[in-house]
Amino acid sequence: YDFYQPEAYVASSDMFIEKEAVVNREIDRLRHEATCNLLTRRDVVVVASVSCIYGLGNPEMFLRQMLTFKVGEEYGPGAVARMLVDRGYERNDIDLDRGRFRVRGDVMDIHPAHTERLIRIEWFGDEIERIREIDALSTEVVAELTECKLFPANHYNAEDEAVEKAVK
C-alpha cells in the first residue's frame, strides 16, 4: 500500500473512522508477475517481505483460472471476452489499463495484470489468426507469439464452485 489507515473508533467523540487504503500499482504488478512466474516456471525465487505476499489466495485455484490461447484455435472474440470477464477483467474500449481489455472489430487488446505489455489477439472469423505482444506505450510489436497464457486480473477471483460452497 502507498497509504493504509485501519478502521478506528474514537469513543470520546463517538466517531468511527473507516478503513482506507491506496494500493501501490507497481507492487501490485510485481505481485502478479511473481505469482505467474512461480506457477509457470521452475527457475524462480521470490524475495519479498511477508506483507507483499500475504493473502495471495489459493495458488491452485489461480492456476486453474489461467487461459491459454493458441494460433489456429477456434475461440470467437465473444467467447474470449466472456472468459476474461469471468476472470476479473473489465472491458474498456477507451482506457486500456492493467486488468482491462478492448475490442475493435476482429482485434482484441488485453492488458494482463502482471506486465506492462499488451497481448493482441487477431481473428479471421472465429479462428485465432495471430497473437502479438505489444508495447503498451509505443504500440510497437515486441513479439509474434504462437500462444499466450493469461492469468486472472486479480488474486481474489473465486471459481463458481467455491462461491456456491461459501454461500451454503
Coordinates of C-alpha atoms in Angstrom, one line a residue:
Y1 CA 0.0 0.0 0.0
D2 CA 1.0 3.6 -0.5
F3 CA -1.3 4.5 2.3
Y4 CA -3.2 2.4 4.9
Q5 CA -5.5 3.7 7.6
P6 CA -7.0 1.0 9.7
E7 CA -10.6 1.4 10.9
A8 CA -10.9 3.0 14.3
Y9 CA -13.5 4.2 16.9
V10 CA -12.9 7.3 19.0
A11 CA -15.2 6.8 22.0
S12 CA -14.8 10.3 23.4
S13 CA -16.4 11.9 20.3
D14 CA -18.4 8.8 19.2
M15 CA -16.7 8.9 15.8
F16 CA -16.0 5.9 13.6
I17 CA -13.1 6.2 11.1
E18 CA -13.4 3.9 8.1
K19 CA -10.5 1.8 6.9
E20 CA -8.8 3.4 3.8
A21 CA -6.1 2.0 1.6
V22 CA -4.4 3.1 -1.6
V23 CA -2.7 0.2 -3.4
N24 CA 0.7 0.7 -4.9
R25 CA 0.2 -0.2 -8.5
E26 CA 3.8 -1.2 -9.2
I27 CA 3.9 -3.5 -6.1
D28 CA 0.6 -5.0 -7.2
R29 CA 2.0 -5.6 -10.7
L30 CA 5.1 -7.2 -9.2
R31 CA 2.9 -9.5 -7.0
H32 CA 1.1 -10.7 -10.1
E33 CA 4.3 -11.2 -12.0
A34 CA 5.8 -13.2 -9.2
T35 CA 2.7 -15.3 -8.9
C36 CA 2.6 -16.0 -12.6
N37 CA 6.3 -16.9 -12.7
L38 CA 6.0 -19.2 -9.7
L39 CA 3.2 -21.1 -11.4
T40 CA 4.7 -21.4 -14.9
R41 CA 8.4 -21.7 -14.4
R42 CA 10.8 -23.8 -12.3
D43 CA 13.7 -21.3 -12.0
V44 CA 12.0 -18.7 -9.8
V45 CA 13.0 -17.4 -6.3
V46 CA 10.9 -14.6 -4.8
V47 CA 12.5 -12.3 -2.3
A48 CA 9.8 -10.2 -0.6
S49 CA 8.5 -9.1 2.8
V50 CA 5.6 -11.1 4.2
S51 CA 3.3 -8.1 3.7
C52 CA 4.0 -8.2 0.0
I53 CA 2.9 -11.8 -0.4
Y54 CA 0.4 -12.1 2.4
G55 CA -3.1 -13.1 1.4
L56 CA -2.5 -14.0 -2.2
G57 CA -5.1 -16.7 -2.1
N58 CA -5.2 -20.3 -3.3
P59 CA -2.4 -20.9 -5.9
E60 CA -4.1 -24.0 -7.3
M61 CA -7.4 -22.0 -8.0
F62 CA -5.3 -19.2 -9.5
L63 CA -3.6 -21.6 -11.9
R64 CA -6.9 -23.4 -12.8
Q65 CA -8.2 -20.0 -14.0
M66 CA -5.3 -19.5 -16.4
L67 CA -6.4 -19.1 -20.0
T68 CA -4.2 -20.4 -22.9
F69 CA -4.8 -19.3 -26.4
K70 CA -3.0 -20.7 -29.5
V71 CA -2.9 -19.6 -33.1
G72 CA -5.3 -21.6 -35.1
E73 CA -7.7 -22.4 -32.2
E74 CA -11.5 -21.7 -32.6
Y75 CA -12.4 -19.2 -29.9
G76 CA -14.5 -16.3 -31.1
P77 CA -14.0 -12.8 -29.7
G78 CA -17.3 -13.0 -27.8
A79 CA -16.2 -16.3 -26.1
V80 CA -12.8 -14.9 -25.2
A81 CA -14.4 -11.7 -23.8
R82 CA -16.7 -13.8 -21.6
M83 CA -13.8 -15.8 -20.3
L84 CA -11.8 -12.7 -19.5
V85 CA -14.8 -11.1 -17.6
D86 CA -15.2 -14.4 -15.6
R87 CA -11.6 -13.9 -14.5
G88 CA -12.0 -10.3 -13.3
Y89 CA -11.0 -8.4 -16.5
E90 CA -13.1 -5.3 -17.4
R91 CA -13.9 -4.3 -20.9
N92 CA -12.9 -0.7 -21.5
D93 CA -12.6 0.4 -25.2
I94 CA -11.1 3.8 -24.2
D95 CA -8.7 3.4 -21.2
L96 CA -6.7 0.2 -21.6
D97 CA -5.1 -0.2 -18.2
R98 CA -3.9 -3.4 -16.4
G99 CA -6.7 -5.9 -15.9
R100 CA -8.7 -4.5 -18.8
F101 CA -9.3 -5.4 -22.5
R102 CA -10.8 -3.7 -25.6
V103 CA -12.3 -5.0 -28.8
R104 CA -12.0 -3.3 -32.1
G105 CA -13.6 -5.4 -34.9
D106 CA -11.6 -8.7 -35.1
V107 CA -8.8 -7.4 -32.8
M108 CA -8.7 -7.7 -29.0
D109 CA -6.1 -6.0 -26.9
I110 CA -5.7 -7.4 -23.4
H111 CA -3.6 -5.7 -20.7
P112 CA -2.7 -8.5 -18.2
A113 CA -2.2 -7.5 -14.6
H114 CA 1.4 -8.9 -14.4
T115 CA 3.0 -6.9 -17.3
E116 CA 3.4 -3.5 -18.9
R117 CA 2.8 -5.1 -22.3
L118 CA -0.4 -5.9 -24.1
I119 CA -1.5 -9.1 -25.7
R120 CA -3.2 -8.5 -29.1
I121 CA -5.3 -11.4 -30.5
E122 CA -6.5 -11.1 -34.1
W123 CA -9.2 -13.3 -35.6
F124 CA -10.3 -14.5 -39.0
G125 CA -13.9 -15.5 -38.3
D126 CA -13.8 -17.5 -35.1
E127 CA -10.2 -18.7 -35.6
I128 CA -7.3 -17.1 -33.8
E129 CA -5.2 -15.9 -36.7
R130 CA -2.4 -14.0 -34.9
I131 CA -1.2 -13.3 -31.3
R132 CA 1.2 -10.5 -30.7
E133 CA 2.9 -8.9 -27.7
I134 CA 2.6 -5.1 -28.0
D135 CA 4.4 -2.3 -26.1
A136 CA 1.7 -0.5 -24.2
L137 CA 3.2 3.0 -24.6
S138 CA 4.5 2.9 -28.2
T139 CA 2.1 0.3 -29.5
E140 CA 5.0 -1.3 -31.4
V141 CA 5.0 -5.1 -31.9
V142 CA 7.5 -6.6 -29.5
A143 CA 7.0 -10.3 -30.4
E144 CA 4.9 -12.6 -32.6
L145 CA 3.6 -15.5 -30.4
T146 CA 2.2 -18.9 -31.2
E147 CA 0.4 -19.0 -27.8
C148 CA -0.3 -16.9 -24.8
K149 CA -1.2 -17.6 -21.2
L150 CA -3.4 -15.2 -19.3
F151 CA -3.9 -15.3 -15.6
P152 CA -6.9 -13.7 -13.7
A153 CA -6.9 -9.9 -13.3
N154 CA -6.7 -10.1 -9.5
H155 CA -5.7 -12.6 -6.9
Y156 CA -9.1 -12.7 -5.3
N157 CA -11.2 -14.1 -8.2
A158 CA -13.1 -17.2 -7.0
E159 CA -14.4 -20.1 -9.0
D160 CA -18.1 -20.7 -9.2
E161 CA -17.9 -23.8 -7.1
A162 CA -16.0 -22.0 -4.3
V163 CA -18.6 -19.2 -4.3
E164 CA -21.5 -21.7 -4.2
K165 CA -19.9 -23.6 -1.3
A166 CA -19.3 -20.3 0.6
V167 CA -22.9 -19.2 0.1
K168 CA -24.2 -22.5 1.5

